[in-house]
mmCIF file of C-alpha atoms and ligand atoms in Angstrom:
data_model
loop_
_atom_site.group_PDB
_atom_site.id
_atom_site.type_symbol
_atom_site.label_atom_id
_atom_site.label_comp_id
_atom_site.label_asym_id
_atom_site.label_seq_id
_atom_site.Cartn_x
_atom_site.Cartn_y
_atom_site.Cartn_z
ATOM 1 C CA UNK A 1 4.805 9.659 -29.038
ATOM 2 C CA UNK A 2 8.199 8.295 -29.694
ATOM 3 C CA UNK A 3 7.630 4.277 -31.561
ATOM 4 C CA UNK A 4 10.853 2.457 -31.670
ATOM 5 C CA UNK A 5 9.650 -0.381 -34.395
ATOM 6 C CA UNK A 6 9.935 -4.121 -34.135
ATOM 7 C CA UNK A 7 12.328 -5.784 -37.115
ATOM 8 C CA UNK A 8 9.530 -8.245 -37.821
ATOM 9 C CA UNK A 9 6.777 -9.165 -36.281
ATOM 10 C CA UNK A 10 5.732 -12.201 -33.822
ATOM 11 C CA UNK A 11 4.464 -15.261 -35.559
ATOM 12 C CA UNK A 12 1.034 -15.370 -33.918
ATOM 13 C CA UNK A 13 -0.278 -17.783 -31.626
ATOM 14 C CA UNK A 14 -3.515 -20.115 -32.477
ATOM 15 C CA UNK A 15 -6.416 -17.784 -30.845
ATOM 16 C CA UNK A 16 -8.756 -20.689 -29.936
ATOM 17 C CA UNK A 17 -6.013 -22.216 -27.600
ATOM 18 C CA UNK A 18 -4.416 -18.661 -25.590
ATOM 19 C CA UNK A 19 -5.195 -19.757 -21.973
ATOM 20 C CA UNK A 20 -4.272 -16.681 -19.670
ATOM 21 C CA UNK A 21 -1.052 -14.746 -19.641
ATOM 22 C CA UNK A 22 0.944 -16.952 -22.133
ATOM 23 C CA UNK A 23 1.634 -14.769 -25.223
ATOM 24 C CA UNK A 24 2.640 -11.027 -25.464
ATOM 25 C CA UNK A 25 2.370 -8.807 -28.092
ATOM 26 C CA UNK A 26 5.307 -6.883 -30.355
ATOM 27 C CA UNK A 27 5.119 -3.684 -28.489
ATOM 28 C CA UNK A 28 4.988 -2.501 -24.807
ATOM 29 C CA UNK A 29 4.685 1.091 -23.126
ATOM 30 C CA UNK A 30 7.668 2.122 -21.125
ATOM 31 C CA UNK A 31 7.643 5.667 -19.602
ATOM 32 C CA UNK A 32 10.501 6.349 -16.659
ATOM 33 C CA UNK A 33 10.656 8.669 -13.193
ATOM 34 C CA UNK A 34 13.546 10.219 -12.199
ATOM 35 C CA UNK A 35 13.291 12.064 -8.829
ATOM 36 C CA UNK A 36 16.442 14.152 -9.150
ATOM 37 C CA UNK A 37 16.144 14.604 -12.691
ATOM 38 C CA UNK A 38 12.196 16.320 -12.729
ATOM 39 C CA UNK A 39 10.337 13.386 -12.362
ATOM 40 C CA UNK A 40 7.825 11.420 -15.055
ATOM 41 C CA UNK A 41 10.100 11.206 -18.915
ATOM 42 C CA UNK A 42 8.033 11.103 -22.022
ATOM 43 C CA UNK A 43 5.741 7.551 -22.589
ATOM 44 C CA UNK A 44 7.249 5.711 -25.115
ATOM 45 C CA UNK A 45 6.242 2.760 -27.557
ATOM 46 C CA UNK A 46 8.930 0.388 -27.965
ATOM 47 C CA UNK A 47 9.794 -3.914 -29.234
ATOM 48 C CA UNK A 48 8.530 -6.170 -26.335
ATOM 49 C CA UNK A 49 11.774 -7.545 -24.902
ATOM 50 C CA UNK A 50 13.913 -8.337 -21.485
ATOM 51 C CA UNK A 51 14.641 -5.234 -18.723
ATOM 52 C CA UNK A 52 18.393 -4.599 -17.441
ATOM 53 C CA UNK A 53 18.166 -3.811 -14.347
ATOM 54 C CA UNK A 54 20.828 -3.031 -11.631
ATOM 55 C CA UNK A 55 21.074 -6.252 -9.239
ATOM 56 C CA UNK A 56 20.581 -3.618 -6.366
ATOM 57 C CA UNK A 57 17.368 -2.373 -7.685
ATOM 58 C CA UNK A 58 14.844 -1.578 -4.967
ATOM 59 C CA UNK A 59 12.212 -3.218 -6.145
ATOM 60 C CA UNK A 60 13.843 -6.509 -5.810
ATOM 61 C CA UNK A 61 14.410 -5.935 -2.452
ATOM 62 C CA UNK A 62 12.037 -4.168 -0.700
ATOM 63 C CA UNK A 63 9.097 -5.046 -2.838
ATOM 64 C CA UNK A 64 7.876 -1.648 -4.239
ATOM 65 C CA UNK A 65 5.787 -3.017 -7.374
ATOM 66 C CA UNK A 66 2.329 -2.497 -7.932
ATOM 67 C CA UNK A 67 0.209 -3.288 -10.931
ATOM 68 C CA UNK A 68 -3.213 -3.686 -13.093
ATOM 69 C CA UNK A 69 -5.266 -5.513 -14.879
ATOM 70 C CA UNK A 70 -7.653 -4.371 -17.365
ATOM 71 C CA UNK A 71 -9.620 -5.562 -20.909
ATOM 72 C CA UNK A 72 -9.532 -4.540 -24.408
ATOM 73 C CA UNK A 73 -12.517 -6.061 -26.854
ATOM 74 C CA UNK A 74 -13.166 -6.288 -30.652
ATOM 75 C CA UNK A 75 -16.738 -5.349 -31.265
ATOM 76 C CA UNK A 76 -19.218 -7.381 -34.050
ATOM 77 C CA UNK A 77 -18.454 -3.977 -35.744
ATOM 78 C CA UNK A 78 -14.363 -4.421 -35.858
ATOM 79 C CA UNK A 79 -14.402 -1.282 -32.964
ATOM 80 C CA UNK A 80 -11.003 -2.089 -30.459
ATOM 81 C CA UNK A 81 -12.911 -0.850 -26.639
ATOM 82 C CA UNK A 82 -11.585 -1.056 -23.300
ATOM 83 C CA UNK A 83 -13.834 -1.475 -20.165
ATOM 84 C CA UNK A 84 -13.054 1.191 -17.849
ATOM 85 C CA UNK A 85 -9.532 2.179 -17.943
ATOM 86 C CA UNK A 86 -8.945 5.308 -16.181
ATOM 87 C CA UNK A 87 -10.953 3.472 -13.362
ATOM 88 C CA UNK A 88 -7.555 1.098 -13.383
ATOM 89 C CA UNK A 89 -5.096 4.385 -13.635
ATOM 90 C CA UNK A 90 -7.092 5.814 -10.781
ATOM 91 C CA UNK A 91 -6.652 3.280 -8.761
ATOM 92 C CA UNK A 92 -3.347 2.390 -9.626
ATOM 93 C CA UNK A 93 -2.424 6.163 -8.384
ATOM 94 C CA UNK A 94 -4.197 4.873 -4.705
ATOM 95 C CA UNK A 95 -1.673 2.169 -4.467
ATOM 96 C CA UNK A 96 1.103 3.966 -5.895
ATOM 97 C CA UNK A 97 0.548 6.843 -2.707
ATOM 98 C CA UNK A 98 0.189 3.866 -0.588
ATOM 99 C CA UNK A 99 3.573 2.851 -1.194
ATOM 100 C CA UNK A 100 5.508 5.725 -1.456
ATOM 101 C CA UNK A 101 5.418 5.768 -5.331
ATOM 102 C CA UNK A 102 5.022 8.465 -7.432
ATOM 103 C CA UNK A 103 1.970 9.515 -8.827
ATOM 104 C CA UNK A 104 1.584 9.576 -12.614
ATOM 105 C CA UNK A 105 -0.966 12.066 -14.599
ATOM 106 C CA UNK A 106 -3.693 9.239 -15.735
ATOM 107 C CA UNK A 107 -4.630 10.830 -18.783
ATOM 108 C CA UNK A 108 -0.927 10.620 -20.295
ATOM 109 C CA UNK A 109 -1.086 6.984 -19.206
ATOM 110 C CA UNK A 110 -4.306 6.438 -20.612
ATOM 111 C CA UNK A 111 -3.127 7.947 -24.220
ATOM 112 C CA UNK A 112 -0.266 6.245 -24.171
ATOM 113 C CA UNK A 113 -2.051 2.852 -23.634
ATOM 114 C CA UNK A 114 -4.498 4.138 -26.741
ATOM 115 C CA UNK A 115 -1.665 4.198 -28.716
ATOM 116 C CA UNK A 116 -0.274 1.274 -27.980
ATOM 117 C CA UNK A 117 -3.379 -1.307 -28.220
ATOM 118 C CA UNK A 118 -3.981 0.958 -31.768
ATOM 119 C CA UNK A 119 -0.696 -0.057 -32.834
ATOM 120 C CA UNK A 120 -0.949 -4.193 -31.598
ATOM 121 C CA UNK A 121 -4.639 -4.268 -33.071
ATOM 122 C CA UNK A 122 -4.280 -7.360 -34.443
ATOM 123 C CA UNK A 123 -3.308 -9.274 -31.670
ATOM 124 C CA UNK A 124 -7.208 -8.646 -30.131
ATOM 125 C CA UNK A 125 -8.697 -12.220 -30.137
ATOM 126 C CA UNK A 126 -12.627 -12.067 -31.338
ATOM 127 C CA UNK A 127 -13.689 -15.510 -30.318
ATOM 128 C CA UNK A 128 -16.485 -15.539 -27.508
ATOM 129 C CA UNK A 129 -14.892 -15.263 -23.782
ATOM 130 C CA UNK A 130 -11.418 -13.612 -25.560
ATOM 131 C CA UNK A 131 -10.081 -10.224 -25.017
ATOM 132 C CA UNK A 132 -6.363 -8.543 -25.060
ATOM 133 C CA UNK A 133 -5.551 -8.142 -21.358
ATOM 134 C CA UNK A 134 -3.806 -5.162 -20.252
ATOM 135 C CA UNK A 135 -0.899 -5.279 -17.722
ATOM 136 C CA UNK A 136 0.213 -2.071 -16.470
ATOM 137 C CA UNK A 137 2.689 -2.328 -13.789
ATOM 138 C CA UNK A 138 5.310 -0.013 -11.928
ATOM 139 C CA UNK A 139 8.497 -1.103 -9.778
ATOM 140 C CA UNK A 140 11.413 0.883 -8.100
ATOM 141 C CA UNK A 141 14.536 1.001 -10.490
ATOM 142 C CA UNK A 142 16.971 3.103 -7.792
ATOM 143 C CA UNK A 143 19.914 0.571 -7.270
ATOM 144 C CA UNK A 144 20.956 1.324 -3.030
ATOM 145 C CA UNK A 145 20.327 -0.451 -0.391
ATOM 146 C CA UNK A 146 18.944 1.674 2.487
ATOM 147 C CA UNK A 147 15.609 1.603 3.135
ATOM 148 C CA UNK A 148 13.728 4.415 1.887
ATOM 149 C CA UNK A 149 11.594 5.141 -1.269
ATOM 150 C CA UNK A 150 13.037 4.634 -4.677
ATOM 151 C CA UNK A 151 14.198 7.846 -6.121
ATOM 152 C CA UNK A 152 13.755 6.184 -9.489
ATOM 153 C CA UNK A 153 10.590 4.130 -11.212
ATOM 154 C CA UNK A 154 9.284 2.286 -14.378
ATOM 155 C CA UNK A 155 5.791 2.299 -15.552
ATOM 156 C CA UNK A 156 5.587 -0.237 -18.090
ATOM 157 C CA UNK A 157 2.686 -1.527 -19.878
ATOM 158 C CA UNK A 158 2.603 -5.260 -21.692
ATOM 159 C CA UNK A 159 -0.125 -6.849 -23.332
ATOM 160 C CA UNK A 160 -1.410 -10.555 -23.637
ATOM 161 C CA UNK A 161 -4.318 -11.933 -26.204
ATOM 162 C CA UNK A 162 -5.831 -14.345 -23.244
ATOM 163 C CA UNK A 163 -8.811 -16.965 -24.238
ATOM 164 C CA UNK A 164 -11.678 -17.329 -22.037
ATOM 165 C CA UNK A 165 -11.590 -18.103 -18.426
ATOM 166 C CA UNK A 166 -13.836 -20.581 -18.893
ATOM 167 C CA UNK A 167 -12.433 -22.848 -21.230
ATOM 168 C CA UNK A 168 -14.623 -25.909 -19.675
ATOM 169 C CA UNK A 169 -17.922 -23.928 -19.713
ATOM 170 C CA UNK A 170 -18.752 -21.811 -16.736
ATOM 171 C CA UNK A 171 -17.872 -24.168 -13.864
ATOM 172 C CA UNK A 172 -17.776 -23.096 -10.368
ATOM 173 C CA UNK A 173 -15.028 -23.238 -8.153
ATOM 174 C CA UNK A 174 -14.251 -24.715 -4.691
ATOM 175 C CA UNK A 175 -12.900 -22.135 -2.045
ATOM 176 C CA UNK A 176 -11.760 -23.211 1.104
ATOM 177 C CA UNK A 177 -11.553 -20.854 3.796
ATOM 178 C CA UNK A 178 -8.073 -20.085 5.580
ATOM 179 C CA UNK A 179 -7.979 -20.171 9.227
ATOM 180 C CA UNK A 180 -4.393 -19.377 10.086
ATOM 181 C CA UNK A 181 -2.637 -17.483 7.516
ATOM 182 C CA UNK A 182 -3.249 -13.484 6.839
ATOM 183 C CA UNK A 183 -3.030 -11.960 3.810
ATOM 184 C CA UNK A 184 -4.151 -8.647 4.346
ATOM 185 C CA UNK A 185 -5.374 -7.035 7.484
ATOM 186 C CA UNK A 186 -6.375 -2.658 8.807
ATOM 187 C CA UNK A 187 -3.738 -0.649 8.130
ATOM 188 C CA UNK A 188 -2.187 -3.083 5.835
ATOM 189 C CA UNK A 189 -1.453 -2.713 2.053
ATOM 190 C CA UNK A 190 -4.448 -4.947 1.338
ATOM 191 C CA UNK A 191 -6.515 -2.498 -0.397
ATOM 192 C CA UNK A 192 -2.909 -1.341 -2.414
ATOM 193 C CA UNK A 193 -2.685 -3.652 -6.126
ATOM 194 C CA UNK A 194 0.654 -4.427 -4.881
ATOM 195 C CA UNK A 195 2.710 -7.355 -5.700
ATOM 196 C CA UNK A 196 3.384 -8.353 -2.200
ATOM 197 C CA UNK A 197 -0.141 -9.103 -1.621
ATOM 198 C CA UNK A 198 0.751 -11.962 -4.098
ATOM 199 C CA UNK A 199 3.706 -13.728 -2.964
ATOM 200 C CA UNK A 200 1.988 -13.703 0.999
ATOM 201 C CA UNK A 201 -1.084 -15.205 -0.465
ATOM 202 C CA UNK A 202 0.799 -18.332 -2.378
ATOM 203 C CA UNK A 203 1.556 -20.221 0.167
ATOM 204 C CA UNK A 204 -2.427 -21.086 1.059
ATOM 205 C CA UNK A 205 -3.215 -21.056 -2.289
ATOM 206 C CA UNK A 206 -0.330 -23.913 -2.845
ATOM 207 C CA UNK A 207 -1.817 -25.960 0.704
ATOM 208 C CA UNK A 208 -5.445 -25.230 -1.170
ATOM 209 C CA UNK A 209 -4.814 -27.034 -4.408
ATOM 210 C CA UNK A 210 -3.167 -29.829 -2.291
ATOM 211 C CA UNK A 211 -6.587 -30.216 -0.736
ATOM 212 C CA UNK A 212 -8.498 -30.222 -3.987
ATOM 213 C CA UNK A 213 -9.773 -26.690 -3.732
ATOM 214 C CA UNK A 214 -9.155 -24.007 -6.483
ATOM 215 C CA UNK A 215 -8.728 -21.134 -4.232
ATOM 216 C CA UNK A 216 -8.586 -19.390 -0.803
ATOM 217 C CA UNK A 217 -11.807 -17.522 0.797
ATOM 218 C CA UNK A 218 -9.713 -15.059 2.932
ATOM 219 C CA UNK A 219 -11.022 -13.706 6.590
ATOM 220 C CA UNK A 220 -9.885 -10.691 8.325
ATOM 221 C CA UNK A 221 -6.373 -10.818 9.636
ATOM 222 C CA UNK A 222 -7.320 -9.659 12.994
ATOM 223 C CA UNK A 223 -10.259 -12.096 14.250
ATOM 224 C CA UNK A 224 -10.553 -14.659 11.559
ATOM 225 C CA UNK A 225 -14.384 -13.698 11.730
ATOM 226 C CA UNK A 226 -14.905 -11.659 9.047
ATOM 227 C CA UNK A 227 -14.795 -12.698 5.031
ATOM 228 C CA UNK A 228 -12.872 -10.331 3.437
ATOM 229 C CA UNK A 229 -12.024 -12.183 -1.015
ATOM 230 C CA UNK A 230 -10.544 -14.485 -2.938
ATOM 231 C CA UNK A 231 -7.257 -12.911 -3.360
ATOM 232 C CA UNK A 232 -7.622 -11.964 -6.853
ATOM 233 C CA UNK A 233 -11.622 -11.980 -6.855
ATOM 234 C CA UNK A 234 -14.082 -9.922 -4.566
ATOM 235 C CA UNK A 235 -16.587 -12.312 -2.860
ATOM 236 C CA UNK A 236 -20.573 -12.198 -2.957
ATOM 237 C CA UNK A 237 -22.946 -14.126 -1.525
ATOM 238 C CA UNK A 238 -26.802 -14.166 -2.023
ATOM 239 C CA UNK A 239 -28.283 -14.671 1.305
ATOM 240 C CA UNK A 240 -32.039 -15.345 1.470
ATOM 241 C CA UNK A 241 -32.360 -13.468 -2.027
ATOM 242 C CA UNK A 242 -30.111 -10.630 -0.659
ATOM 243 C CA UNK A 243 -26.952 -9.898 -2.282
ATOM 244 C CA UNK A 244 -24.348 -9.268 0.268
ATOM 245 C CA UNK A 245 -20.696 -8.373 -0.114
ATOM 246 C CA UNK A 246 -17.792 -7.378 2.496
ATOM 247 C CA UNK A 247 -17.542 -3.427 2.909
ATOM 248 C CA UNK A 248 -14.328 -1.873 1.731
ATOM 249 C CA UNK A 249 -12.848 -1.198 5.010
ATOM 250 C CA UNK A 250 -9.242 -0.868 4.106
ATOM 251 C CA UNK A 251 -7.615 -4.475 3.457
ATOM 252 C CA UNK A 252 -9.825 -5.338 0.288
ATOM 253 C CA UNK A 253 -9.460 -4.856 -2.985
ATOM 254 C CA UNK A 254 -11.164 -1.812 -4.757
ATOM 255 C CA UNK A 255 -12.684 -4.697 -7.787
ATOM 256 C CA UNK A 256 -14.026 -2.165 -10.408
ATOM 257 C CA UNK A 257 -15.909 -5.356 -11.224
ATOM 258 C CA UNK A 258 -16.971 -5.282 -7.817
ATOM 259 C CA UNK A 259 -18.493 -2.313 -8.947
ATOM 260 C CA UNK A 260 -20.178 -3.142 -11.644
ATOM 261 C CA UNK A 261 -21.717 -5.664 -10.373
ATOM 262 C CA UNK A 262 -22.971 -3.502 -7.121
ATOM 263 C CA UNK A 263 -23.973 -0.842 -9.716
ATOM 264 C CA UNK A 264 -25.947 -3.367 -12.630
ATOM 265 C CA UNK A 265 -27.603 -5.417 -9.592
ATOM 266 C CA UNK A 266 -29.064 -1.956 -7.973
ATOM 267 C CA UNK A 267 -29.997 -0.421 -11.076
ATOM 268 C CA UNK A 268 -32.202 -3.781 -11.980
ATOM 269 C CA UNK A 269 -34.015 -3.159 -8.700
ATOM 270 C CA UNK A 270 -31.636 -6.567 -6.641
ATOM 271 C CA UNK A 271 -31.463 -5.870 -3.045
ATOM 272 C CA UNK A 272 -27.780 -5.513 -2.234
ATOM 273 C CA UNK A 273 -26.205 -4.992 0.909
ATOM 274 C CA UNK A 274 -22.249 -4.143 1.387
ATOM 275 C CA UNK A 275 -21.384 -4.653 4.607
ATOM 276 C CA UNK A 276 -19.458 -6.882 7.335
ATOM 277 C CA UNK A 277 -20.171 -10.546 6.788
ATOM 278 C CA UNK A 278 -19.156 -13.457 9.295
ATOM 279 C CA UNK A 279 -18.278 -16.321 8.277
ATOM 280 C CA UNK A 280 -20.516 -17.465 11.020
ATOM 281 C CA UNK A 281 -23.707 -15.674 8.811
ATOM 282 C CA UNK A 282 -22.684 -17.652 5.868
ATOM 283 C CA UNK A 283 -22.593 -21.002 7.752
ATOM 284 C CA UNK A 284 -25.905 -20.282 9.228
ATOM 285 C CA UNK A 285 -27.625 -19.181 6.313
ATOM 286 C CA UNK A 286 -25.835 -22.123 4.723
ATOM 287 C CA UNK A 287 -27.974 -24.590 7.408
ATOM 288 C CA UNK A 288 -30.930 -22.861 7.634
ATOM 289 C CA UNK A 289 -31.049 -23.254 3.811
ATOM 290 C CA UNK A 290 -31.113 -19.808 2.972
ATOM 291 C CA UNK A 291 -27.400 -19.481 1.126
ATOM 292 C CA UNK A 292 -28.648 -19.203 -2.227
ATOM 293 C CA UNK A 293 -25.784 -18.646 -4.316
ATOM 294 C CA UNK A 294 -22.102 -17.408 -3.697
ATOM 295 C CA UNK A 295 -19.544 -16.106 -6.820
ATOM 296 C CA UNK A 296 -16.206 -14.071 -7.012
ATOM 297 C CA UNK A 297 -15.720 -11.205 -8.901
ATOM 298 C CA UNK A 298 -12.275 -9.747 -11.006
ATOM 299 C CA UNK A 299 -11.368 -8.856 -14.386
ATOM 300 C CA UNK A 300 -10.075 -12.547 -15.624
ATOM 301 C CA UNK A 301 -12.697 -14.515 -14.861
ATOM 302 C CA UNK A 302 -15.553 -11.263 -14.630
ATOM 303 C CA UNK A 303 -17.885 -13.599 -12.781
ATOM 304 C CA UNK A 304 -17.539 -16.893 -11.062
ATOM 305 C CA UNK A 305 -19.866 -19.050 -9.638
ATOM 306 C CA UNK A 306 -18.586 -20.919 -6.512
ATOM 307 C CA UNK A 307 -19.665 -24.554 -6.079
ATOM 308 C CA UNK A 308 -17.896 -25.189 -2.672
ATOM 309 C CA UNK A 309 -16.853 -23.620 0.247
ATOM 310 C CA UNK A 310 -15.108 -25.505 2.927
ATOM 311 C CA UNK A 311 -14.585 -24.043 6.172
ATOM 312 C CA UNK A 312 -12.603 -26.450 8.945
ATOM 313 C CA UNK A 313 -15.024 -29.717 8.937
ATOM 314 C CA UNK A 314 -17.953 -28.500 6.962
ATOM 315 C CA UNK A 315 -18.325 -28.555 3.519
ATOM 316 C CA UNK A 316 -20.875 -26.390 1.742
ATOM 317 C CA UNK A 317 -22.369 -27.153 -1.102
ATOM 318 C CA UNK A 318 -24.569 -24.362 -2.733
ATOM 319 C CA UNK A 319 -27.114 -24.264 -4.952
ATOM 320 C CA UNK A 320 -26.251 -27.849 -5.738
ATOM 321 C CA UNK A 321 -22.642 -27.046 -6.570
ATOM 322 C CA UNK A 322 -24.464 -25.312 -9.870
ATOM 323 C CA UNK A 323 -24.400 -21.864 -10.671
ATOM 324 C CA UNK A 324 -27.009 -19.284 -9.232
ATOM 325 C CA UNK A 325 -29.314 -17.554 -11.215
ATOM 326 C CA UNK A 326 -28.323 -14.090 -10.204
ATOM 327 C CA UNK A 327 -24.832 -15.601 -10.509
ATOM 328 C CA UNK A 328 -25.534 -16.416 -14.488
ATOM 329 C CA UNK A 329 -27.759 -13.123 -14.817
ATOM 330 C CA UNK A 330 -24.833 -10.987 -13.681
ATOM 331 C CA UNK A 331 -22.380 -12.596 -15.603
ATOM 332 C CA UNK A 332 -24.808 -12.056 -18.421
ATOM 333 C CA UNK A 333 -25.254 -8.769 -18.141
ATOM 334 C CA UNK A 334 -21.783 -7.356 -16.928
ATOM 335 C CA UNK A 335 -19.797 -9.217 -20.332
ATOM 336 C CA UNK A 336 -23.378 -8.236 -22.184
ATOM 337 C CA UNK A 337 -21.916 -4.589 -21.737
ATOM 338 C CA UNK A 338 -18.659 -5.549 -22.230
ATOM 339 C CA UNK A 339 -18.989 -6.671 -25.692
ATOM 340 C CA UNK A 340 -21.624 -4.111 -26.448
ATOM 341 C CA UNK A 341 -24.486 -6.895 -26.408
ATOM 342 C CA UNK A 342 -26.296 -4.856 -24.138
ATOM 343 C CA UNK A 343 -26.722 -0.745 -24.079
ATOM 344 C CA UNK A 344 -23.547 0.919 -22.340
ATOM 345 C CA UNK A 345 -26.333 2.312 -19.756
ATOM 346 C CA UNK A 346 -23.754 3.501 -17.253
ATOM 347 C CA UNK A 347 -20.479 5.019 -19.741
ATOM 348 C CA UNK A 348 -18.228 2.165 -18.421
ATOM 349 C CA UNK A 349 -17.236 0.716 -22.809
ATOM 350 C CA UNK A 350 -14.344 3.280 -23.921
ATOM 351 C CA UNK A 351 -13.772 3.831 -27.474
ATOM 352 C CA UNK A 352 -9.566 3.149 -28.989
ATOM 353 C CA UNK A 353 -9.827 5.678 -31.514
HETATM 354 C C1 LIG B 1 -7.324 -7.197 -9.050
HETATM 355 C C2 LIG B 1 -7.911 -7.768 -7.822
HETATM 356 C C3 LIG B 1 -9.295 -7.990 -7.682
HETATM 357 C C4 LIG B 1 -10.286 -7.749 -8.799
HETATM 358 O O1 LIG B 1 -10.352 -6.400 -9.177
HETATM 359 P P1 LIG B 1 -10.985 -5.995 -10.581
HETATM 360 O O2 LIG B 1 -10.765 -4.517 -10.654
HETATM 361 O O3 LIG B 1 -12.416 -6.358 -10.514
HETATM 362 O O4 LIG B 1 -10.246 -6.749 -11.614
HETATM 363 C C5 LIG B 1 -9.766 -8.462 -6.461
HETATM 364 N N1 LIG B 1 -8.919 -8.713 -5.440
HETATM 365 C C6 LIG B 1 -7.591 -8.524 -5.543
HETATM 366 C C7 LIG B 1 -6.721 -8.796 -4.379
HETATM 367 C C8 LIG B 1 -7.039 -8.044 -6.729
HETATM 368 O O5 LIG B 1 -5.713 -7.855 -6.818
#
């Protein structure tokens, strides 16, 4: 693969105080697509630095950007792992059909992301809680105007050393549910990793924070009856020792950490149930006592607990605002694997070289 070198390296920043998405590395992955010119160009390694684009670029207009989010870990043993990456190029190849993007063989994107976290090695924090995130992301280059698919594309890949989520301890958060925006609903792009799913989501999140809450707890766009996540987290509840989590019908988010926590909690014998779940459920359970514990799942924060939900008037307070035991057993296990504390019983901890 083609490296175009840096001049000098980046001075690096102190590793106890990264906080999320602040710092990038020396290098990033750019590899192009050219429609009339026989598609996907050669990955290539090249100097972190600003993109020219062409003011009429299509992404900037009609929004056709998608992205990911993935991990990469230093072992106790000095081994550089990722936690299931072609999981993230899979899926990023769901979203990239669902918007008229092209497709991209995930294997070449996969190498060329080997490659590049071999080459930035040193910029993988090894304090508990750290890890090198992993941005890929893809957006239409074609400068026109008309509205129809880009004929041209980037697929880019940046890396940040981030610190952990949790800089205050595991705390949980405080969700309040929204009752009159939409950000996703069937038939939607809510189930796409797509950057508009972002920018229509801000606005609650911004009324949210005014409030005092952290985040949004999202319901179906249709009825406003159904919870559907957190906008960058999947949600879970335990209900009367059941875990329960909204089926993926469409306008949710495919979390693989969604998945690994359906998969850990089932193979450790936890009843788990994936379904439709009102919001009216969750308020009953909450007053019949029987809403044990509730936590989000993503790749930034892996697991966490919520404290708080607020829905209109009431204000629910589970578990004592503390975190759940399943909640702290997950967690436990699911960043046990991650770091290689625990045996990689299901193939999920990839090996970088
Ligand atoms: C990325 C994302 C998640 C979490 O997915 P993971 O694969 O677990 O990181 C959940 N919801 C939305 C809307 C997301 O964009």
């Amino acid at each position: 693969m083609k490296i175009t070198p840096v001049k000098q390296r980046k001075q690096k920043p102190d590793f106890s105080k990264l906080g999320f998405g602040k710092y990038f590395t020396d290098y990033m992955m750019v590899m192009n697509y050219d429609g009339a010119a026989g598609g996907w160009g050669e990955p290539e390694i090249v100097p972190f630095d600003d993109f020219s684009v062409n003011p009429a670029c299509s992404s900037l207009h009609y929004g056709q950007g998608i992205f990911e989010g993935l991990k990469a870990y230093k072992n106790s043993k000095g081994e550089v792992t990722m936690f299931r990456p072609r999981d993230n190029f899979v899926r990023m190849n769901r979203s990239a059909e669902r918007l008229c993007m092209p497709t991209f063989d995930s294997d070449v994107a996969l190498n060329a992301l080997v490659e590049l976290v071999k080459l930035e090695e040193e910029w993988i924090p090894t304090l508990p809680g750290t890890a090198l995130y992993i941005r890929p992301f893809m957006f239409g280059t074609e400068p026109f105007l008309g509205v129809h698919p880009s004929h041209k594309y980037t697929l880019c890949i940046i890396l940040s050393p981030v610190g952990s989520y949790y800089e205050h301890g595991l705390e949980p958060t405080k969700l309040i549910v929204e009752t009159e925006l939409t950000r996703a609903s069937k038939g939607g792009t809510g189930e796409a990793k797509c950057m508009g799913n972002y920018a229509c989501s801000l606005l609650a999140g911004e009324r949210a924070k005014q409030k005092g809450y952290d985040q949004v707890l999202w319901l179906d766009g249709a009825e406003k009856k159904y919870v559907e996540e957190v906008g960058a987290m999947n949600m879970f509840f335990v209900i009367d020792g059941t875990v329960v989590t909204p089926m993926l019908d469409g306008s949710i988010l495919r979390g693989i950490t969604r998945d690994s926590a359906l998969t850990v909690l089932r193979a450790h014998g936890y009843k788990v149930e994936e379904r439709h779940v009102p919001i009216a459920e969750v308020v009953e359970a909450y007053k019949n006592g029987k809403l044990d514990e509730a936590f989000g799942s993503g790749t930034a924060a892996v697991i966490s607990p919520v404290g708080t939900i607020a829905y209109g008037d009431l204000i629910m307070e589970i578990n004592g605002g503390k975190m759940g035991d399943i909640t702290a057993w997950l967690y436990d296990r699911i960043t046990g694997i991650q770091t290689e504390r625990y045996p990689d019983e299901f193939g999920w901890v990839y090996r970088v070289g």
